[in-house]
Structure formats: C-alpha cells, structure tokens
Coordinates of C-alpha atoms and ligand atoms in Angstrom, one line a residue:
X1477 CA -6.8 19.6 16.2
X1478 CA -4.1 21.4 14.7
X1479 CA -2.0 19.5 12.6
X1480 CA 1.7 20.2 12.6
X1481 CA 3.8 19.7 9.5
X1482 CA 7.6 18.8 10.8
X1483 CA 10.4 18.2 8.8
X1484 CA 12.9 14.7 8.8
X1485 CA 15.9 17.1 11.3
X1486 CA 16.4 15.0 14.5
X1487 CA 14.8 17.6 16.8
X1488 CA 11.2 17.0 14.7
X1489 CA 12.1 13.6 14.7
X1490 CA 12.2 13.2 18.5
X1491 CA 8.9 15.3 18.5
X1492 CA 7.0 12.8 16.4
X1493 CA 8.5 9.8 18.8
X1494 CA 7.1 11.9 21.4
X1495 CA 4.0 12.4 20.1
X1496 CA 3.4 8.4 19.8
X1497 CA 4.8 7.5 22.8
X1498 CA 2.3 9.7 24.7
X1499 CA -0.5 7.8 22.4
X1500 CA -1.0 10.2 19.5
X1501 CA -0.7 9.6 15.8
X1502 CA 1.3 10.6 13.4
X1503 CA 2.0 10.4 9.5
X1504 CA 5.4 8.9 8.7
X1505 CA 7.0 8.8 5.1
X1506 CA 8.2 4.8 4.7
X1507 CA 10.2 3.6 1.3
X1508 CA 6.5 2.0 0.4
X1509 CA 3.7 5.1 0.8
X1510 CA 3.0 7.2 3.9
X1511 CA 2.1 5.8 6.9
X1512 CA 0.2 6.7 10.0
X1513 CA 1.7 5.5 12.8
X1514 CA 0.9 4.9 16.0
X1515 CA 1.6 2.7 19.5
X1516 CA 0.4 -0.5 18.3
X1517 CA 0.3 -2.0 22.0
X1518 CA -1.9 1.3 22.9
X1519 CA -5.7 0.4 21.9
X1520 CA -6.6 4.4 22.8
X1521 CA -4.1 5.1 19.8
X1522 CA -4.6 2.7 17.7
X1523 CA -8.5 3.5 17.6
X1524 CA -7.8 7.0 16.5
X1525 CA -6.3 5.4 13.7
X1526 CA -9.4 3.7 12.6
X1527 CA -11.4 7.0 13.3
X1528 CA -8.9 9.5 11.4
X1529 CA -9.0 6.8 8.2
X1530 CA -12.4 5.9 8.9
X1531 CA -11.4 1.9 8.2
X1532 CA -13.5 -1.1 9.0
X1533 CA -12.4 -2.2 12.5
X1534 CA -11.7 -5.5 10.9
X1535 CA -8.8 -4.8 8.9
X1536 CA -5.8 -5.1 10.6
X1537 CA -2.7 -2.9 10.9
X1538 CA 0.8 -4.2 9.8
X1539 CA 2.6 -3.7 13.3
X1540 CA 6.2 -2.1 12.2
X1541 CA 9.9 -2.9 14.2
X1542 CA 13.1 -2.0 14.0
X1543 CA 14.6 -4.7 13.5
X1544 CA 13.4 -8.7 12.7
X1545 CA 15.0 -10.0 16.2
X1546 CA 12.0 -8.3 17.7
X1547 CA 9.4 -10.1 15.9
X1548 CA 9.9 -12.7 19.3
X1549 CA 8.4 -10.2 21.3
X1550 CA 5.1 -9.8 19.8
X1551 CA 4.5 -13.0 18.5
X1552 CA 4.0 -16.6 19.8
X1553 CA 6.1 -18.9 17.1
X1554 CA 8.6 -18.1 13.8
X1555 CA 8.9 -20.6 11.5
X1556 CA 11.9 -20.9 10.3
X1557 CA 11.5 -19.7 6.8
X1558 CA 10.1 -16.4 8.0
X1559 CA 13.6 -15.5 9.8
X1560 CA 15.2 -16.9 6.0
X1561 CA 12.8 -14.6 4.3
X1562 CA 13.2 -11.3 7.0
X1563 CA 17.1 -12.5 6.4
X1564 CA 17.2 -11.6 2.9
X1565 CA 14.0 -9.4 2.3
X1566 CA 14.4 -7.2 5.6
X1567 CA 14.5 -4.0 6.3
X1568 CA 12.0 -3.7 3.0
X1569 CA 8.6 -3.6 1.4
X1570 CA 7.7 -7.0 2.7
X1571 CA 4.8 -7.8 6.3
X1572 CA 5.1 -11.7 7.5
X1573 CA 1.8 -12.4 9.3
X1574 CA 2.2 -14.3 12.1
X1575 CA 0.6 -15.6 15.4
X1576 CA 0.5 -12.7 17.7
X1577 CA 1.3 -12.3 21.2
X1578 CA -1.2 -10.5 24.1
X1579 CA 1.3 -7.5 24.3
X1580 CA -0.6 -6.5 20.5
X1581 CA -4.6 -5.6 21.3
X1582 CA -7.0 -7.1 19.2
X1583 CA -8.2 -3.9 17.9
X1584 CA -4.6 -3.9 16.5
X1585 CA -4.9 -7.1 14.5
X1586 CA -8.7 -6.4 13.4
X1587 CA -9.5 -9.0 15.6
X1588 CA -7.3 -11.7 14.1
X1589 CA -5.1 -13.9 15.9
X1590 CA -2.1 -12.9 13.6
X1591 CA -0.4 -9.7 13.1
X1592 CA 1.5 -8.4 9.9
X1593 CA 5.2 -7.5 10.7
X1594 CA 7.0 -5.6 8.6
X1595 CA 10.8 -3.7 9.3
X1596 CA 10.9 -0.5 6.8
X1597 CA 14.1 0.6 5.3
X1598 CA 13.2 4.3 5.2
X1599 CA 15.4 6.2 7.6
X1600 CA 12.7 8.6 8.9
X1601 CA 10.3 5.9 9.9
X1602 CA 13.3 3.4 11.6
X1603 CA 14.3 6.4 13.4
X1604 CA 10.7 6.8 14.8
X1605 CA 10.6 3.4 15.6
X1606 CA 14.1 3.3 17.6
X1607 CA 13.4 6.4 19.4
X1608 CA 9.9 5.8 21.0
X1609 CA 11.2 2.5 21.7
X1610 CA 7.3 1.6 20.8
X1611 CA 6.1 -1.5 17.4
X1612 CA 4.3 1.2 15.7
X1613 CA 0.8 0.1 13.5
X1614 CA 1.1 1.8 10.7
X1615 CA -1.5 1.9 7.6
X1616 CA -1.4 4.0 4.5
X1617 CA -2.0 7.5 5.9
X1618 CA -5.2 8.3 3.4
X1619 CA -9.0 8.9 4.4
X1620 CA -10.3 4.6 3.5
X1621 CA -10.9 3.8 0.4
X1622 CA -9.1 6.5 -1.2
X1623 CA -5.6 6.5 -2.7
X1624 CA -1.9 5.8 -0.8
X1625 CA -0.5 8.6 -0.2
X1626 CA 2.8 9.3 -1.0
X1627 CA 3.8 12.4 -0.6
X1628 CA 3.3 14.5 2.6
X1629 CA 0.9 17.2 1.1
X1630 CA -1.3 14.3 -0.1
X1631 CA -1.4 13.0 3.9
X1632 CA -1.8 16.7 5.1
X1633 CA -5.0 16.5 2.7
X1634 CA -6.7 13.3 3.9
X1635 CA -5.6 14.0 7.3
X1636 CA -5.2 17.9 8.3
X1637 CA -7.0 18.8 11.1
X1638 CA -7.3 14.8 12.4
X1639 CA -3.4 13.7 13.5
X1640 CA -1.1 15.5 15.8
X1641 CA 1.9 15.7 12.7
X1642 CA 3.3 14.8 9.8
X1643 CA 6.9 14.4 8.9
X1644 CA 8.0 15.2 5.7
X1645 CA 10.4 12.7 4.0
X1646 CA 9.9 13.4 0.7
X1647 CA 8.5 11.1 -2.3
X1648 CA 8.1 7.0 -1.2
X1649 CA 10.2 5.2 -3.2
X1650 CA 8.4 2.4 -4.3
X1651 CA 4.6 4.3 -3.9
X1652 CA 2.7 1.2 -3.7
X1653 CA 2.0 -1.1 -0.2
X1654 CA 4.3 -3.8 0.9
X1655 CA 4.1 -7.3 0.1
X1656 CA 2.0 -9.1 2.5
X1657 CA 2.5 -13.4 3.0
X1658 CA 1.2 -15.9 4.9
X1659 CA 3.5 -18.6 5.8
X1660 CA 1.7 -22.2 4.7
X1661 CA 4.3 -24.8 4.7
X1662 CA 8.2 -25.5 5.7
X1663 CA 8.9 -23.8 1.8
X1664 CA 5.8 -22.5 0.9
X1665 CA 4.2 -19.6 1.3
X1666 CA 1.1 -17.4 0.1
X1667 CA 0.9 -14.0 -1.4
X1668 CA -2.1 -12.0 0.5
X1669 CA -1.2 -9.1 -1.1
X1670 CA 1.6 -8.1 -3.8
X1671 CA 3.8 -5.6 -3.8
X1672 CA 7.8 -4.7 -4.6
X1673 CA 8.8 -7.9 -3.4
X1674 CA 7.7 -10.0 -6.0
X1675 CA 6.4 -13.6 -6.7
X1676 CA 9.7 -14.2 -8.6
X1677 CA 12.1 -12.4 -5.6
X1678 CA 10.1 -14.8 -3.1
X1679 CA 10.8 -18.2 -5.7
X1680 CA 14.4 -17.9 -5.0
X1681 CA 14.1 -18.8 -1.2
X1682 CA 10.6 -21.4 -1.3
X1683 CA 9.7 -23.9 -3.1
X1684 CA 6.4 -22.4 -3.5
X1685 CA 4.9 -19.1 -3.8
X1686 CA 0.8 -19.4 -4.3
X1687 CA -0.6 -16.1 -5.4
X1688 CA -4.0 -15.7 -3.4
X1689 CA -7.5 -15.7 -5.9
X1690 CA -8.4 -12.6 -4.3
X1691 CA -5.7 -10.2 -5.6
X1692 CA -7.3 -10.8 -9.2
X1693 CA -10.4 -11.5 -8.6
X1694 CA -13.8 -10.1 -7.0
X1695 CA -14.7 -12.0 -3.8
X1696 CA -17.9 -14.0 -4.2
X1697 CA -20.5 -13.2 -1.5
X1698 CA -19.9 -14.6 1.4
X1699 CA -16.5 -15.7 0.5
X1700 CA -13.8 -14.7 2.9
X1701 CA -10.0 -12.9 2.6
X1702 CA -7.4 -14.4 3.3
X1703 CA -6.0 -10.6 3.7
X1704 CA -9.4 -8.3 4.9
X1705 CA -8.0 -5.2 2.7
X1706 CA -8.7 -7.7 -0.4
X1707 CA -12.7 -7.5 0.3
X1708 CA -12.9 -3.9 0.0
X1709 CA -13.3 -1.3 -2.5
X1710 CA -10.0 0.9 -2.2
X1711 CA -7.5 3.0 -3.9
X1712 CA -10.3 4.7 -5.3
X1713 CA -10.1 8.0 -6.6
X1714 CA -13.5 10.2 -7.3
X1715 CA -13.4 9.2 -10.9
X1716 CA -14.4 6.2 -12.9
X1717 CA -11.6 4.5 -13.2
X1718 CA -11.6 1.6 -16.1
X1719 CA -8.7 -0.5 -17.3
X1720 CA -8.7 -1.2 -21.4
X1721 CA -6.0 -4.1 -21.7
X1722 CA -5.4 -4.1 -25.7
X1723 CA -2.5 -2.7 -27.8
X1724 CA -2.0 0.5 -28.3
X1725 CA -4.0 0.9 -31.7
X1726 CA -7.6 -0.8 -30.2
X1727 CA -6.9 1.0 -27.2
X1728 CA -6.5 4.6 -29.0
X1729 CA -10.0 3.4 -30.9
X1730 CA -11.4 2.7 -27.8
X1731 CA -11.0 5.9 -26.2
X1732 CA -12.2 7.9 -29.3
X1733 CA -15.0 5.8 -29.6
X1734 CA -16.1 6.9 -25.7
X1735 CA -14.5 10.4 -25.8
X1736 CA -16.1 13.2 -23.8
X1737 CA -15.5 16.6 -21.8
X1738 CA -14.0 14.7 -18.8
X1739 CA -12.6 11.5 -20.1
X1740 CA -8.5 11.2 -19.3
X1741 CA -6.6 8.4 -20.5
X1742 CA -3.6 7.1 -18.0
X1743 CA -0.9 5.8 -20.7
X1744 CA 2.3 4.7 -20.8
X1745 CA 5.6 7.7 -21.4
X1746 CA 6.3 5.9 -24.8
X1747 CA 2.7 5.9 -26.0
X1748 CA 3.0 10.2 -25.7
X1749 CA 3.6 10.7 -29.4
X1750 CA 1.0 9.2 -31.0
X1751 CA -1.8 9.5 -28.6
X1752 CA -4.4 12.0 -30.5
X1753 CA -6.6 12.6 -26.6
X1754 CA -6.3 14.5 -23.7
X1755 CA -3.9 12.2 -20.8
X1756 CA -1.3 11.7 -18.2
X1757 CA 1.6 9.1 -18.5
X1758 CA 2.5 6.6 -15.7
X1759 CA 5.8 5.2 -17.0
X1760 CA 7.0 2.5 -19.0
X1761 CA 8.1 -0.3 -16.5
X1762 CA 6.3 -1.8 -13.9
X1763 CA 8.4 -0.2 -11.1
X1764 CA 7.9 3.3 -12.7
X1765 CA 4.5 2.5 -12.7
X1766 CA 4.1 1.9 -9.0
X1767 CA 6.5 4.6 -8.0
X1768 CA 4.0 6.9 -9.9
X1769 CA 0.0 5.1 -9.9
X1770 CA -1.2 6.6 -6.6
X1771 CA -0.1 10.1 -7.3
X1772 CA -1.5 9.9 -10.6
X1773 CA -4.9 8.9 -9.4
X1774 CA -4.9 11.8 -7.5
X1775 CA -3.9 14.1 -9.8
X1776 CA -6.6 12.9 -12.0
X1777 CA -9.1 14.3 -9.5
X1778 CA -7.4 17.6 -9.2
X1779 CA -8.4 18.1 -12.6
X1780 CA -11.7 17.0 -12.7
X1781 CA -11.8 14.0 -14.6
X1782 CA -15.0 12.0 -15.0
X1783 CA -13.9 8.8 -16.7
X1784 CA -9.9 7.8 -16.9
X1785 CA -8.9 4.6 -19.5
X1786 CA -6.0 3.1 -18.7
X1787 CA -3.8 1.4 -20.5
X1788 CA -3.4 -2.1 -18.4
X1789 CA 0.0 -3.1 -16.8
X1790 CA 1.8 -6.5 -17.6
X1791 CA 1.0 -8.7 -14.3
X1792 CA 4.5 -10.3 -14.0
X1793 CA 6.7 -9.1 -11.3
X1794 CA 6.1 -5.8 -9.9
X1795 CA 3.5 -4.9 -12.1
X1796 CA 1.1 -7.3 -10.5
X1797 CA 1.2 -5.0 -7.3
X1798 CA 0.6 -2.3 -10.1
X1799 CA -2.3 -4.0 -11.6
X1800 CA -3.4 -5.3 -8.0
X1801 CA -4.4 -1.9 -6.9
X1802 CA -5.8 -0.9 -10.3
X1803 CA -8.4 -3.4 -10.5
X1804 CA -9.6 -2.2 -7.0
X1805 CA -9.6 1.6 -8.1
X1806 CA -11.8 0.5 -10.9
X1807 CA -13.7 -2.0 -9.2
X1808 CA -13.2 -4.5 -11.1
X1809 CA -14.2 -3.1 -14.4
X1810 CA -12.0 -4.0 -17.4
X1811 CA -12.1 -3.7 -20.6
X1812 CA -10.4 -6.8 -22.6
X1813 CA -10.2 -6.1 -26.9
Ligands
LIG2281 P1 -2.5 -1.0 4.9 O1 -2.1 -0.9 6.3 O2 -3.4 0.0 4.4 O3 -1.2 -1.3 4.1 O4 -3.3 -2.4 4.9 C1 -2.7 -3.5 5.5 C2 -3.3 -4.8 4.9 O5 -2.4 -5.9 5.2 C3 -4.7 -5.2 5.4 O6 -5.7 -4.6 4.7 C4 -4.7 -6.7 5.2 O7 -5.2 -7.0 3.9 C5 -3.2 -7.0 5.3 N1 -2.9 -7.6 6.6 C6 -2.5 -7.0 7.7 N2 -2.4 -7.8 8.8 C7 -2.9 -9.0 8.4 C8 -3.1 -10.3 9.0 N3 -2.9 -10.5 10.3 N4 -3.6 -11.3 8.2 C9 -3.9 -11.1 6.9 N5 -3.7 -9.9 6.3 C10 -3.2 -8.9 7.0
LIG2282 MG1 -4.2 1.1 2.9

C-alpha cells in the first residue's frame, strides 16, 4: 500500500474523512501525540489498526467525538461527574471510560464492556471527526511497544507502506497520551493512566483522585490492569533505557563510572554546562519534558545509542505522565543513589 503524506488544507482534509468513512485508516496529528484513526463502529477498520500497530487485541482504543453531547450515543449511562469533568476538561488531553453501547464492536473496546471517550482540541483531528460524521478509535500511531509519535515523519516511519495517509499537523503539543479515569464514586475517581490533565487539575472538581498502583509499579503475575496498556512493555526505544534518580553530582559519577562507546545521558537544559559526557537535554519542567520525551527516545536510536541514563523527573503534576512512560521505556529499571 502506498502511503500518502497529505497536508492539514481542507481539500486533504476531506480526503482523510473520506478515507475513514470508506473503512481505511489514517494517521491524525491530535494536541497529545499522533493518532491513527479509524471508524470505531467498523470492526473491518478497526482490525487493520491492531494489524498496522501490531497491538494485543485486548487493549482497547480510546473512541474519539466531536463534541461530549455525543458521548449518549455510544454509551449506556453518564454519571454526572463525568459531564462536570468533560465540562471543564473537554475538548483536551483527558478519555472518560464508560459503559459502552452495541453501536462500538468489541474488538473496539479490547473486549471490555467500557470504552475510553476522549474529545481532542486539535483542529486537524476535530475537523476529521465532524466531517466523516464517524467516533473515530484512535491509538498512538507507532509500530507497539515503541515510542508515541509525535511528529508526522515519525508516523510515516512506523507506518509507511501499512495506512492509506497521514496528515501532517505539525508537532503535538503536549507529546505525551491523554489522561485516562475511571469514574468510582459520585466525587471520586481513578487515574488509569496520567497524562496533561493532572492529579492536581482533577482535585479541583472530586473529592477524590486515586492514582492506580500500576502507573508506578510492575504488575505482579497474574495481577490484572485496571487500564490493559499498563501490563505491557511500551514506549520502548531500541536502547537500554535506565532512569538514575539522584542529584546532579551522584548522577554525573554514576554515568562516568558506567561510561562506554554508546552510553547517552538524557539530562535536563540547565544541567548542559557542567555535564563532562556525551547527551541530549529534555527540558527543565515537567511540561517541557513531555512535550519533548518521545521524540527524544527516538532520536536516541537514530544515533545509535546502547545504554541512555536519565536524569529522573519530579512525579508531581505533569511530570508523573513524564515519569509514567519512562519507567515503561526502561522497564522498570531505576537506579535510586
Ligand atoms: P493508546 O490508544 O495508545 O493511547 O492507548 C489507550 C490506552 O487507554 C489503553 O492502553 C488502555 O490502557 C486505556 N484504555 C482505553 N480504553 C479503556 C477502557 N475501556 N478501560 C480501561 N482503560 C482503557
Ligand atoms: Mg499507545
């Protein structure tokens, strides 16, 4: 298949609504990382998602809408603190699971009874949305287990050859996945997975905000996700990614300590100057950091790096999304001095 690059003009825009509506998939730029959309109430097209990605058919798809009044249609009941969160936090980086209607395919929802219902901001992908007139299951346009992409030459990478198109809309904002919560009480809800809405954004509106074991923490065997992306190994570039949380003096021994031909250290832009080994920065705040962390890992394998140290995020507010997907890259290896 030949895989057409199209830019965000309204003509290519109408040919990527086109090309979902008649049950083909497409990578979408969204304000969180690339997507790769398709008819989420298709099964045909929604398997050629899990075949392009190569994804466990059990984890599910976020199913994205236009606009939160549509949730009704795909769903069977919305508690009321869902429409007070979609009322403040939507359009954005945040999915509501809920119980899912017939009109979503079970292949959509990994087999769950729920779906994941998100509304992006980004005007590329609404305008996809509104025009096929289709919910469109979206999940990060890279090959499984490998980085988010967020850029359009990082999809046409993973994906050239496998999709009909990809739209180019530029860098995603916020580069890491949206926030994804499970609604457990009339205040309460639980954090499946983190993202740019944060634990503290989400305190403002419930009275509790639990953050689920799993998205700091190794499952146990046999122990079960709450959120089926949490069991596997993902974000992962080629090399061996290991997280050193310590100041910047034990972590500069560290490194030089374990230095070789194809160790990189991932640092932070105000460590630069007195960092004596070979690196790449990520930013100083946690929202640089996520805006930057998938592109970097990629990078990384661009130029051949073996082993990469990086200097660990904080874990409060965005930077737990950052340190989220870190500790999955690196399977779980980290370094404490
Ligand atoms: P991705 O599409 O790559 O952003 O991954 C979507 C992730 O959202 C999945 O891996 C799940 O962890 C989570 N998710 C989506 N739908 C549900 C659901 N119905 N219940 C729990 N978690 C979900
Ligand atoms: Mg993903």
């Amino acid at each position: 298949m030949n895989t057409v690059l199209l830019s965000d003009s309204n003509n290519e825009l109408e040919k990527a609504s086109d090309l979902i509506r008649n049950g083909e998939i497409v990578g979408i730029p969204t304000e969180t990382v690339y997507g790769l959309g398709a008819d989420a109430s298709n099964a045909n097209a929604v398997r050629k998602i899990f075949e392009a990605k190569g994804r466990p058919a059990d984890n599910p798809l976020i199913v994205h809408l236009a606009d939160f009044s549509q949730a009704k249609d795909f769903t069977t009941y919305i508690p009321e603190l869902a429409y007070e969160l979609a009322e403040r936090f939507c359009p954005g980086p945040l999915t509501i699971v809920l119980p899912k209607n017939k009109k979503i395919p079970m292949i959509t929802s990994g087999g769950l009874d729920t779906i994941g219902i998100r509304i992006p901001s980004h005007p590329v992908m609404h305008r996809i949305i509104e025009l096929s007139g289709r919910p469109i299951a979206a999940p990060s346009a890279n090959t499984s287990g490998y980085p988010s992409p967020t850029l359009a030459e990082h999809v046409m990478r993973d994906m050239n050859g496998k999709i009909a198109a990809v739209v180019d809309g530029g860098c995603s904002e916020f580069g890491v996945e949206s926030t994804v919560i499970a609604i457990e009480g009339k205040s309460s809800v639980r954090i499946l997975r983190p993202g740019c809405v944060t634990k503290e954004m989400l305190s403002e509106l419930c009275s509790e905000v639990i953050i689920d074991h799993a998205i700091l923490h190794e499952l146990e065997a046999g122990q079960k996700a709450a959120s089926p992306g949490m069991k596997y190994k993902h974000y992962s570039p080629k090399a061996n990614i290991i997280i050193v949380d310590s100041d910047l003096d034990s972590f500069i021994a560290y490194v030089g300590a374990n230095i070789n031909d194809d160790v990189y250290s991932l640092i932070f832009d105000k460590d630069k100057d007195l960092f004596p080994y070979r690196y790449m920065t990520y930013g100083n705040d946690s929202s640089e950091q996520a805006h930057l962390l998938f592109q970097r890992l990629r990078e990384l394998d661009d130029v051949g790096a073996g082993k990469v140290f990086v200097r660990a995020p904080k874990t409060e507010g965005v930077g737990l999304a950052v340190y989220n997907r870190l500790i999955r890259a690196a399977g779980f290896e980290v370094i404490r001095i």
